[in-house]
Short mmCIF file of C-alpha atoms in Angstrom, two decimals:
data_model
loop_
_atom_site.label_atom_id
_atom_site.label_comp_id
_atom_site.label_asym_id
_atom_site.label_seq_id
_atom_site.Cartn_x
_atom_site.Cartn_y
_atom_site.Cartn_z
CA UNK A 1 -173.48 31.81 17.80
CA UNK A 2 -173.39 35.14 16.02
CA UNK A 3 -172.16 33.94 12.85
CA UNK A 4 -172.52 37.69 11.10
CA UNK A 5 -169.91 39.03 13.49
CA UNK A 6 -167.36 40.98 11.15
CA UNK A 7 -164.64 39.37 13.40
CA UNK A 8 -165.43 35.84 12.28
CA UNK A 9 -165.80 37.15 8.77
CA UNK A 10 -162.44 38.52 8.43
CA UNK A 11 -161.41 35.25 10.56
CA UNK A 12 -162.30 33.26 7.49
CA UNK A 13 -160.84 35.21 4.51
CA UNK A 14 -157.49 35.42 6.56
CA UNK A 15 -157.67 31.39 6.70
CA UNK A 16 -158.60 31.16 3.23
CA UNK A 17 -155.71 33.29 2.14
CA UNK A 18 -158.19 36.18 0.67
CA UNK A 19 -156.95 38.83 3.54
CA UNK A 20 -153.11 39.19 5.01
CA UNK A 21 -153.32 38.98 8.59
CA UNK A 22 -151.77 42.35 8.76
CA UNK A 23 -153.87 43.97 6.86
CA UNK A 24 -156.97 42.95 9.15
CA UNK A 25 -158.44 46.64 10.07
CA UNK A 26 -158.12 46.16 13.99
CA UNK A 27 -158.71 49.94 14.58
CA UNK A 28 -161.88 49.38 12.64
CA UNK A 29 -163.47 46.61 14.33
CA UNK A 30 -162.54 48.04 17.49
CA UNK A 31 -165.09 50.66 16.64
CA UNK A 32 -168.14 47.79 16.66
CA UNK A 33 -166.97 47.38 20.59
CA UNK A 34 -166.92 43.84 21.46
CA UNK A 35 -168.41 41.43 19.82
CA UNK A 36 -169.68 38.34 20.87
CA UNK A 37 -168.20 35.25 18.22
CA UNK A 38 -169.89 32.35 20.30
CA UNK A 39 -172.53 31.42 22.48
CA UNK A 40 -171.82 33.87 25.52
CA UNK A 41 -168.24 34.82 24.66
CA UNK A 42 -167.26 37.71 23.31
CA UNK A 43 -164.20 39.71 22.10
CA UNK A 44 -162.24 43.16 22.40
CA UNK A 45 -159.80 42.63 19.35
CA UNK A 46 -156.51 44.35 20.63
CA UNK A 47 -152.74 44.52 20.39
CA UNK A 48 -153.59 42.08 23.23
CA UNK A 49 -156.96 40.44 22.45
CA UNK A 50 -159.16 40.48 25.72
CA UNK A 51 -162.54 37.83 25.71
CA UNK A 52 -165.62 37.70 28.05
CA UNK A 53 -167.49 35.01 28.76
CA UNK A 54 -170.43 35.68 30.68
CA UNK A 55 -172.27 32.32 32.51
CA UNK A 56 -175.55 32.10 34.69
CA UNK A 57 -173.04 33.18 37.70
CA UNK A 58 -171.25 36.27 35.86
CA UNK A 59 -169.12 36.92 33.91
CA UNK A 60 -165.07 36.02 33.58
CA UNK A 61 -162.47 37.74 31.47
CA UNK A 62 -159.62 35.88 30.05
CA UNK A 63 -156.76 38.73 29.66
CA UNK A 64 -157.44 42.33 30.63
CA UNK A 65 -155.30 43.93 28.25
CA UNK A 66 -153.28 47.05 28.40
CA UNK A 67 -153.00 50.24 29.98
CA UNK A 68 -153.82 52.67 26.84
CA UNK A 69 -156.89 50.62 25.80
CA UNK A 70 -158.15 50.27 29.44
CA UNK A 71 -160.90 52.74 29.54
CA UNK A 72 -162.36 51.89 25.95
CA UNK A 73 -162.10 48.35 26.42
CA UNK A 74 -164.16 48.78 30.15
CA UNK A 75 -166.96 51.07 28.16
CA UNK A 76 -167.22 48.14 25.27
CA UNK A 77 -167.34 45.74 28.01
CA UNK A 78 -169.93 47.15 29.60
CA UNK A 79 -172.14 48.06 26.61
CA UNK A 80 -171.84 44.32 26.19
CA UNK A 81 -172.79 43.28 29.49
CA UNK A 82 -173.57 44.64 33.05
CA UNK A 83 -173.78 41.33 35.00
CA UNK A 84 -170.85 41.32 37.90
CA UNK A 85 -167.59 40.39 36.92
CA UNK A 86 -166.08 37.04 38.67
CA UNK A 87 -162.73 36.26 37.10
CA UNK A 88 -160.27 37.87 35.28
CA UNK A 89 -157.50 35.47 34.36
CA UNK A 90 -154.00 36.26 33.30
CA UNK A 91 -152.64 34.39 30.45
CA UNK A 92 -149.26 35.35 31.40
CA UNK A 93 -147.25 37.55 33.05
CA UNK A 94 -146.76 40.72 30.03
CA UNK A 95 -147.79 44.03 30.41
CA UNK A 96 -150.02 43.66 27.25
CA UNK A 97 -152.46 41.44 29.40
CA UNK A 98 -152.46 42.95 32.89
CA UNK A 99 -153.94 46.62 32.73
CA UNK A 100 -157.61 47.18 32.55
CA UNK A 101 -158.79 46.29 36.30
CA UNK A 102 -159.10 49.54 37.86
CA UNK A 103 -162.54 49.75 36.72
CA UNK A 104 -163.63 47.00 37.46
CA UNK A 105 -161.98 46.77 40.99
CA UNK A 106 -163.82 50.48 41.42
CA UNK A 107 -167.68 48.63 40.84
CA UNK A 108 -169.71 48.40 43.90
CA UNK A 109 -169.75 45.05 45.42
CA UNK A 110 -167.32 41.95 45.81
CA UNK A 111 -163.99 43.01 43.79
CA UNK A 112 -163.34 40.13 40.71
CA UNK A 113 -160.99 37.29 41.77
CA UNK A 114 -157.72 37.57 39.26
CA UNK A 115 -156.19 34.46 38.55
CA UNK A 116 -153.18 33.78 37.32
CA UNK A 117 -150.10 30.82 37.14
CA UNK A 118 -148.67 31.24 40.28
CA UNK A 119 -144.99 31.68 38.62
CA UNK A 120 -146.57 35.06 37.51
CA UNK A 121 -145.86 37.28 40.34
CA UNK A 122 -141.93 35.84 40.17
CA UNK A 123 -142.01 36.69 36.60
CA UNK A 124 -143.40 40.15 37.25
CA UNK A 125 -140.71 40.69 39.90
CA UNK A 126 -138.03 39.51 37.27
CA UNK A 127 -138.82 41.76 34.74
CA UNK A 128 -139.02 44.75 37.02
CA UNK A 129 -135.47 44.19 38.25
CA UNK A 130 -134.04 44.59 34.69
CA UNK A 131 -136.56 47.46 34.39
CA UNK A 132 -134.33 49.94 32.62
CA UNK A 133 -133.35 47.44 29.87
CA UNK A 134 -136.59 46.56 29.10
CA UNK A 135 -137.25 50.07 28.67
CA UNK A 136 -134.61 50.36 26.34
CA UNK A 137 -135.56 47.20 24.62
CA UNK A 138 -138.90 48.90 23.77
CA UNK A 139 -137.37 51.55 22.49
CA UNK A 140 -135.02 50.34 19.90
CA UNK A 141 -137.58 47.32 18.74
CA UNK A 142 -141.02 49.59 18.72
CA UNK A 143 -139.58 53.28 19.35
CA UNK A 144 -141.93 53.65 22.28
CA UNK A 145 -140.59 56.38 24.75
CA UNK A 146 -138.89 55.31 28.27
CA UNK A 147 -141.55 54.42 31.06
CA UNK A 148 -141.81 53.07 33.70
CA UNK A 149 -141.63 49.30 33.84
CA UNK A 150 -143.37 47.28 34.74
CA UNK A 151 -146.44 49.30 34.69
CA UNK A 152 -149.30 49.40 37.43
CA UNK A 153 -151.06 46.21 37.15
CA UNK A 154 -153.08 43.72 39.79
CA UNK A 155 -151.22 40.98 41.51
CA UNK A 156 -153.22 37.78 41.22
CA UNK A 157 -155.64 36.72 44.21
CA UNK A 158 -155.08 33.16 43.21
CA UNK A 159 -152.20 31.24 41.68
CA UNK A 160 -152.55 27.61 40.89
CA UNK A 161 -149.94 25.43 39.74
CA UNK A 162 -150.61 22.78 36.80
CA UNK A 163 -154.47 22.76 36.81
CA UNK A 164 -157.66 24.56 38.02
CA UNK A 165 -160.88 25.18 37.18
CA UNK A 166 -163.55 27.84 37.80
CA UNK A 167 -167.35 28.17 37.39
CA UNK A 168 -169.32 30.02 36.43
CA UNK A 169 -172.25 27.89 36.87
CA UNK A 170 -173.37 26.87 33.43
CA UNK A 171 -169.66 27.29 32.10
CA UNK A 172 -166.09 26.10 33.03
CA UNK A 173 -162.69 27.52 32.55
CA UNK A 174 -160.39 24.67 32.68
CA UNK A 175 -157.26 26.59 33.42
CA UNK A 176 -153.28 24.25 31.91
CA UNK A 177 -149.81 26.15 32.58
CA UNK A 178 -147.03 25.37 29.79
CA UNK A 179 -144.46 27.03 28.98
CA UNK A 180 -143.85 29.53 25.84
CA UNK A 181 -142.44 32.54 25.65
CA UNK A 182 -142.91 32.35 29.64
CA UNK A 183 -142.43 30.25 32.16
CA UNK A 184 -145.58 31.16 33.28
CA UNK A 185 -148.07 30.87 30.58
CA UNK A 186 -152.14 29.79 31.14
CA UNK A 187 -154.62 28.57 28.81
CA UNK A 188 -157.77 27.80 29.20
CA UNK A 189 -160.88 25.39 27.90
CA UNK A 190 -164.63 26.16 28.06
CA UNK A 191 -165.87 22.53 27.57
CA UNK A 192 -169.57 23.68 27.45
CA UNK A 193 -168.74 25.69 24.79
CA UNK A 194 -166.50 24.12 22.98
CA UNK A 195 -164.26 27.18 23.25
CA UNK A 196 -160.23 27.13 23.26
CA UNK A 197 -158.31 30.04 24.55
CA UNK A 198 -154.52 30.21 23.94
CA UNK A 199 -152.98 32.91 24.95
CA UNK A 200 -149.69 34.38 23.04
CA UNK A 201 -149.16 30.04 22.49
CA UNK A 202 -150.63 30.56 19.49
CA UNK A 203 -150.93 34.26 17.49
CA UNK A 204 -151.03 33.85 14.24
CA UNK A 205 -147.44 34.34 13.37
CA UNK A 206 -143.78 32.61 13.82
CA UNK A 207 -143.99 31.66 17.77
CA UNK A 208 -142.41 34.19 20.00
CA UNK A 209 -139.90 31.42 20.78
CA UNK A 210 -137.10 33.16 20.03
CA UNK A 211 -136.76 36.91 20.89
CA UNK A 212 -133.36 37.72 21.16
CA UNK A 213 -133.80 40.59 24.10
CA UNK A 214 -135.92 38.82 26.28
CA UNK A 215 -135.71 35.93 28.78
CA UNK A 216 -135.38 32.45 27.79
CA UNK A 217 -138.21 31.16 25.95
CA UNK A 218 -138.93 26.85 25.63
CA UNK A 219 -139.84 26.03 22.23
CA UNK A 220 -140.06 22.58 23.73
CA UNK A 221 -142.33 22.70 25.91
CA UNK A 222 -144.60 24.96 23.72
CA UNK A 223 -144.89 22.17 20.82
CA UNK A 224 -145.95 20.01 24.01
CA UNK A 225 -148.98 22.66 25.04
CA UNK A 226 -149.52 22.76 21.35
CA UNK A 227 -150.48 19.20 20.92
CA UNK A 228 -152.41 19.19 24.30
CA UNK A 229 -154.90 21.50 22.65
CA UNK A 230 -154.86 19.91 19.30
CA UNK A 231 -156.15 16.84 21.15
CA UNK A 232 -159.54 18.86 22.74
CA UNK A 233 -160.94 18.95 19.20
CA UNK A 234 -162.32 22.35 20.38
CA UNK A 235 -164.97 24.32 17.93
CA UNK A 236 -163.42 27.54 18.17
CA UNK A 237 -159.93 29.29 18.56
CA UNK A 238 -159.54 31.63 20.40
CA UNK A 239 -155.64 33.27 20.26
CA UNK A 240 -153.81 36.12 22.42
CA UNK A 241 -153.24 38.26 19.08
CA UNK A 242 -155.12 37.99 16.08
CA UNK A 243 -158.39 36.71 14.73
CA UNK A 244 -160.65 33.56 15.78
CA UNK A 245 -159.82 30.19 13.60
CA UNK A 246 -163.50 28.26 13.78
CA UNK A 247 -163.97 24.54 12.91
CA UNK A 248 -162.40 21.34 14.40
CA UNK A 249 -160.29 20.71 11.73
CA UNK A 250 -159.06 24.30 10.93
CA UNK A 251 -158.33 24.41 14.90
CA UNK A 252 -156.14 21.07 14.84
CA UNK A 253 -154.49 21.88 11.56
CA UNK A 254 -153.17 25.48 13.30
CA UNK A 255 -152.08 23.82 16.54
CA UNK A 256 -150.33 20.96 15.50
CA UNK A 257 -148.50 22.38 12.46
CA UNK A 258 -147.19 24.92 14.51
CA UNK A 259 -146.28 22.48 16.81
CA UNK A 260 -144.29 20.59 14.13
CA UNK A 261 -142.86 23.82 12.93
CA UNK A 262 -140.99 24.15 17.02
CA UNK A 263 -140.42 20.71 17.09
CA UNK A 264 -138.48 20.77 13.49
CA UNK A 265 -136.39 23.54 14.51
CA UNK A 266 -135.66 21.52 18.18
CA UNK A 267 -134.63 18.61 16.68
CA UNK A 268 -132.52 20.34 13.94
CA UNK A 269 -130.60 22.24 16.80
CA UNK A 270 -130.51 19.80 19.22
CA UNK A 271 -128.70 16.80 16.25
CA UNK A 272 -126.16 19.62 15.13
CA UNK A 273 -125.30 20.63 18.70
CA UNK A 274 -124.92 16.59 19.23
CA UNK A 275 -122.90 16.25 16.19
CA UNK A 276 -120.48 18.63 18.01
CA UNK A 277 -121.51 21.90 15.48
CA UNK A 278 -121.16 25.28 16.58
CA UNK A 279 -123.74 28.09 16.81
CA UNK A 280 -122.94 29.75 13.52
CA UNK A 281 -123.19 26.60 11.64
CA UNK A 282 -126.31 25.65 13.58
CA UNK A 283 -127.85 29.61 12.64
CA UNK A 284 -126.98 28.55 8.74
CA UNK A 285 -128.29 25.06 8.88
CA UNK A 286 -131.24 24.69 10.52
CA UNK A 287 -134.75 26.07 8.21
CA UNK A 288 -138.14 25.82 8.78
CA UNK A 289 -139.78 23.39 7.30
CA UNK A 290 -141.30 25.06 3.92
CA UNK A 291 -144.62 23.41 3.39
CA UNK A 292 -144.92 25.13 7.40
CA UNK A 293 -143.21 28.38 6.73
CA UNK A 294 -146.12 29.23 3.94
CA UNK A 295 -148.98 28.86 5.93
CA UNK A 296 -150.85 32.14 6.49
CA UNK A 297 -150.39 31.61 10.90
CA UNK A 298 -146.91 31.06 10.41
CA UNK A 299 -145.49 33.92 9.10
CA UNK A 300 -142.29 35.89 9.80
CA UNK A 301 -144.54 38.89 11.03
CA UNK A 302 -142.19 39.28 14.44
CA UNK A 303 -140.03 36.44 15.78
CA UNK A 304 -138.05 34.25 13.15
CA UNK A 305 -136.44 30.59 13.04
CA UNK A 306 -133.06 31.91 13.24
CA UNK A 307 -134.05 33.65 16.84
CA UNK A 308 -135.68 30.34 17.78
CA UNK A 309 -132.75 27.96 17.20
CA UNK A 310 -130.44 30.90 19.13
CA UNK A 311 -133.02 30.11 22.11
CA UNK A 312 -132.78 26.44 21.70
CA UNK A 313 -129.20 26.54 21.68
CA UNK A 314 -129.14 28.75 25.22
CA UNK A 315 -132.17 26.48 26.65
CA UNK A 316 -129.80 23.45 25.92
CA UNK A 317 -126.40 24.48 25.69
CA UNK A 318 -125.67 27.59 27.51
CA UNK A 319 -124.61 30.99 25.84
CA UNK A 320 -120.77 30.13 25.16
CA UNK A 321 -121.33 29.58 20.79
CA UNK A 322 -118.22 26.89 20.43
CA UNK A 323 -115.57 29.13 19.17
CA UNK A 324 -113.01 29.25 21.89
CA UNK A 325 -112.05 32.90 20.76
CA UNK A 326 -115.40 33.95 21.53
CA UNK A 327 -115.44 32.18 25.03
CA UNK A 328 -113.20 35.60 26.56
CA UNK A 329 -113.07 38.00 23.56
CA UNK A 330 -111.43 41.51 23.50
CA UNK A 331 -113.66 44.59 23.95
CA UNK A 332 -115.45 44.94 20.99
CA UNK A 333 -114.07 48.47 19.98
CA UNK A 334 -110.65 47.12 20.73
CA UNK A 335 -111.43 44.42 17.97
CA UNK A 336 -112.80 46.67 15.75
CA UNK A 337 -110.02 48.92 15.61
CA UNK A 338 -107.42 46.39 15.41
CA UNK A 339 -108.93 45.38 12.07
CA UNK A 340 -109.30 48.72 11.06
CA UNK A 341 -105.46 49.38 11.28
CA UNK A 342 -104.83 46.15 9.25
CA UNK A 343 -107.83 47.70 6.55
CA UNK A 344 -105.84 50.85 6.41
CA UNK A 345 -108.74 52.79 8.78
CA UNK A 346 -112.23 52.22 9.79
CA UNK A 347 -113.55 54.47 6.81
CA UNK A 348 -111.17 51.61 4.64
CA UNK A 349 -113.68 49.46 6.60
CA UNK A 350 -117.04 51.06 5.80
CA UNK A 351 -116.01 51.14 1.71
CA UNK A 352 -115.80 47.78 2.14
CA UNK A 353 -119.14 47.67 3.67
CA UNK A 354 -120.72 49.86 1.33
CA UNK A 355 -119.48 46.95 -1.47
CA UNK A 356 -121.03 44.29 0.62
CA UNK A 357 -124.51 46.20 0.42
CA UNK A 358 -124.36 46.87 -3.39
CA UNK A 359 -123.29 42.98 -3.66
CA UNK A 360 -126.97 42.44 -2.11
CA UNK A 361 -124.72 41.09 0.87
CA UNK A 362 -126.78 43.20 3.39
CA UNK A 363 -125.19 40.67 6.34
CA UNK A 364 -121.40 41.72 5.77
CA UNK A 365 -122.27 45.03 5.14
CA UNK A 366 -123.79 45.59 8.38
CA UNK A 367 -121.26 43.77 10.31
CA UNK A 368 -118.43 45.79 8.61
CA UNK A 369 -120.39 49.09 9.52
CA UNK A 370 -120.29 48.21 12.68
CA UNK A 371 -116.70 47.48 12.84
CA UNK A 372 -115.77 50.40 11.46
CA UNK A 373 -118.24 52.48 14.00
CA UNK A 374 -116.73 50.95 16.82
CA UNK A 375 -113.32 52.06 15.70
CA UNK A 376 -113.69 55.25 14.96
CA UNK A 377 -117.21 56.31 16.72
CA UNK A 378 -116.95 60.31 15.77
CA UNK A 379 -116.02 59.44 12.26
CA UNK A 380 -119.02 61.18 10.32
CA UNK A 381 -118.39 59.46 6.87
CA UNK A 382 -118.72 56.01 8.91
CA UNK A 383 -121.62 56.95 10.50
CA UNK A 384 -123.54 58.06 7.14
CA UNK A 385 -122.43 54.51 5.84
CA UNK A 386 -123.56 52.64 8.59
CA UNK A 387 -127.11 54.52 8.72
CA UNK A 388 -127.16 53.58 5.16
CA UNK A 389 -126.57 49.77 5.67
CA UNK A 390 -128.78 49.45 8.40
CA UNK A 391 -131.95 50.97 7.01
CA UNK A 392 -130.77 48.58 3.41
CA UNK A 393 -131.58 45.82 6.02
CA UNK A 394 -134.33 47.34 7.37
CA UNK A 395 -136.32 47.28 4.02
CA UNK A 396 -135.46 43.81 3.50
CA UNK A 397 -136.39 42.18 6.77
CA UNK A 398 -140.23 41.25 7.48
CA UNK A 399 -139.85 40.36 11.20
CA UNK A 400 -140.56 43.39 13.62
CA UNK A 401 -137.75 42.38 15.79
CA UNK A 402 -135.12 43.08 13.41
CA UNK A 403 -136.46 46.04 11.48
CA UNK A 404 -136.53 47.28 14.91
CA UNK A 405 -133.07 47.10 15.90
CA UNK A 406 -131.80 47.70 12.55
CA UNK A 407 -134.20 51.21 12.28
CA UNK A 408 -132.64 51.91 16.08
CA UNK A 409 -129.04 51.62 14.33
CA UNK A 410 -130.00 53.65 11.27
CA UNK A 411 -131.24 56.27 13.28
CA UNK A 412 -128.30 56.49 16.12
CA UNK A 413 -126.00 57.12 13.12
CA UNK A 414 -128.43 59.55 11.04
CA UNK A 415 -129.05 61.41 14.26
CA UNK A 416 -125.39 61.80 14.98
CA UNK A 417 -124.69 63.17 11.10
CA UNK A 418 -127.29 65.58 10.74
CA UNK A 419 -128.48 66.01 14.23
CA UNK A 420 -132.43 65.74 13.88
CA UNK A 421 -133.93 63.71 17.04
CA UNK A 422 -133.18 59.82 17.24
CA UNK A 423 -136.46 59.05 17.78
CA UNK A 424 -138.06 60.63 15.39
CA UNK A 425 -135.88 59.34 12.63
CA UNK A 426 -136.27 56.06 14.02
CA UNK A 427 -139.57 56.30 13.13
CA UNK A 428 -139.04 57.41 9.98
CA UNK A 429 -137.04 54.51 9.45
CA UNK A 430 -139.06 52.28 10.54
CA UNK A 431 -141.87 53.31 8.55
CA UNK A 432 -140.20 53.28 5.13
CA UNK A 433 -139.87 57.36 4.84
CA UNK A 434 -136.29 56.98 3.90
CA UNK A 435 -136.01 60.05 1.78
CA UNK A 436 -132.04 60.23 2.08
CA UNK A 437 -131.34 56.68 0.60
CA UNK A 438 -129.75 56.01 -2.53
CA UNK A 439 -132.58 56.48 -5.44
CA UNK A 440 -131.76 52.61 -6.25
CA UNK A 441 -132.26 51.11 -2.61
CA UNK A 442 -135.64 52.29 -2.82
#
């Protein structure tokens, strides 16, 4: 094993606590190409981490990555190894992991055999009929500009269902589907090696369980995958987005805590909904539990507990939230301006929300923002007030998700007051370069 590799070095002082995971310099190590981390397996750290494992029959690739890292990824590759490439293996069925085959597909000789779940195509197929909201879903959570979706990618050349496994003579992926934040999900085992390779199951943050514009996710059955790994007792780590954990014990501690961490928030949810509860007091009740919510892997960095339990309660009670008024509820602007009349106006409204904020109330305030927006969407003092409350929340959120959607409501109302380009204070927003706030929100 190359034990110098810079990637297993920073892979220890994030586990120790001595690095963030976020501040891990990805563009950086990137620039050493890929490096190999154990005996014949090697690594392309990425948005989308892709690994090689190379065997006396060739090599096999477990995720291919993305489009814009394609080309580099293919040269480091390839400075690492020129033996044939056998496999490639999908972990699931997101853009992030598909991209990167035209290369190899354009080598002389036998083209590589992709592999994949064989609910992967279906998901593919899924998310391309909804193309033009997930095109605006990247936009307001990331800011990335419309595209096409789903981008150019290889359909798999074989699907299997709950098992499989493929040589490559003195190594073995042993291929499991579970479900995570797809149906579709694969992760794999190199026995030989003693190598474990997750996927997005495990990333080092708050599971993906929960992502409130994106298809149902199974928090269940993730904890269940979890566990399944935890009981391999594998050497080394090997996740779909951040660094390598190595050891045994490090490896089971990871897995099953954040196993317990899903299964907490399940069985939270799932006794409130029994109890007869509805959603909001489920949202309000159910936590993390905190001895879990510290560790350095399960961090608030994107999804967050409160997403989850929204997902659990859709996975196991359907999307109606218990209060009957909500079951077939007036248009929302015809709400909102029905209690702007009894608030004396929607700018009446937005005072009020400008309160909440100052009260530290950052919830209210944003909800009575929007109210007020809704009921009088031309009004330009309502708009500067709901910019305002919305990038508040931004700087107090750690989750991507919701700075996301909070900078993408900052900047529809900044854009429409002073009429610079949406995106481009949405990035601004996003970033923290929130010159026009209040000198004491800063």
């Amino acid at each position: 094993m190359t034990m110098e590799s810079p990637i297993l070095s920073y892979a220890d002082e994030v586990w120790r606590g001595s690095v963030r995971p976020e501040d891990v310099p990805y563009a950086e190590l990137r620039r050493d190409g890929v490096q190999e981390i154990a005996y014949g397996v090697a690594m392309w750290p990425a948005c989308g981490n892709v690994y090689v494992v190379r065997g006396e029959d060739g090599l096999g690739l477990f995720d291919t990555g993305d489009a814009h890292e394609a080309e580099q990824s293919y040269r480091a590759i390839r400075k690492w190894s020129a033996e044939s490439l056998k496999y490639a293996i999908f972990s699931r069925s997101r853009a992030d992991r598909l991209a990167g085959m035209e290369e190899f597909d354009a080598e002389p000789g036998p083209r590589p055999l992709v592999v994949a779940q064989e609910g992967l195509a279906h998901g593919l197929a899924q998310r391309g009929r909804a193309a033009g909201y997930n095109a605006v879903v990247d936009l307001r959570e990331q800011g990335f500009p419309r595209v096409v979706w789903p981008p150019p990618q290889r359909l798999p050349d074989l699907t299997y269902r709950d098992r499989l496994s493929l040589s490559l003579g003195d190594v073995t992926f042993q291929l499991t589907h579970a479900r995570g934040d797809t149906d579709d999900a694969t992760w794999a085992f190199l026995p030989e090696r003693g190598v474990l390779l997750t996927g997005d199951l495990f990333a080092w943050t708050v599971p993906g369980a929960g992502d409130p514009q994106r298809i149902q996710r199974y928090p269940d059955d993730w904890a269940v995958a979890l566990r399944a790994m935890a009981a391999l007792d594998a050497d080394l780590l090997l996740p779909g987005r951040g660094l390598p954990i190595r050891g045994p014990a490090r490896v089971r501690r990871a897995l099953i805590d954040t196993a317990d961490y899903l299964d907490s928030l399940v069985e939270q949810t799932l006794d409130l909904m029994n109890a007869g509860a509805r959603l909001d007091e489920v949202l309000h009740s159910v936590k993390p539990p905190p001895a879990l919510a510290g560790r350095p892997y399960l961090r608030e960095r994107h999804d967050e507990p409160e997403f989850i339990v929204r997902n659990i309660w859709r996975l196991h009670g359907g999307w109606h939230d218990g209060n009957p008024a909500n079951l077939k509820p007036a248009p929302d602007a015809v709400f909102a301006r029905a209690v702007a009349e009894l608030s004396a106006g929607a700018a009446s409204v937005a005072g009020r929300a400008v309160a909440a904020a100052a009260d530290g109330d950052l919830r209210l305030a944003c909800q009575l923002a929007e109210l007020a927006a809704q009921a009088e969407p031309e009004n330009r003092r309502v708009h500067e007030i709901r910019a305002l409350v919305y990038a508040l929340r931004v700087q107090q959120e750690r989750g991507s998700i919701a700075r996301g959607v909070y900078a993408w409501a900052a900047a529809e109302s900044r854009s429409k007051t002073t009429g610079m380009d949406l995106l481009d204070v949405y990035h601004d927003v996003a970033e923290g370069r929130m010159w026009w706030l209040p000198s004491q929100a800063h």
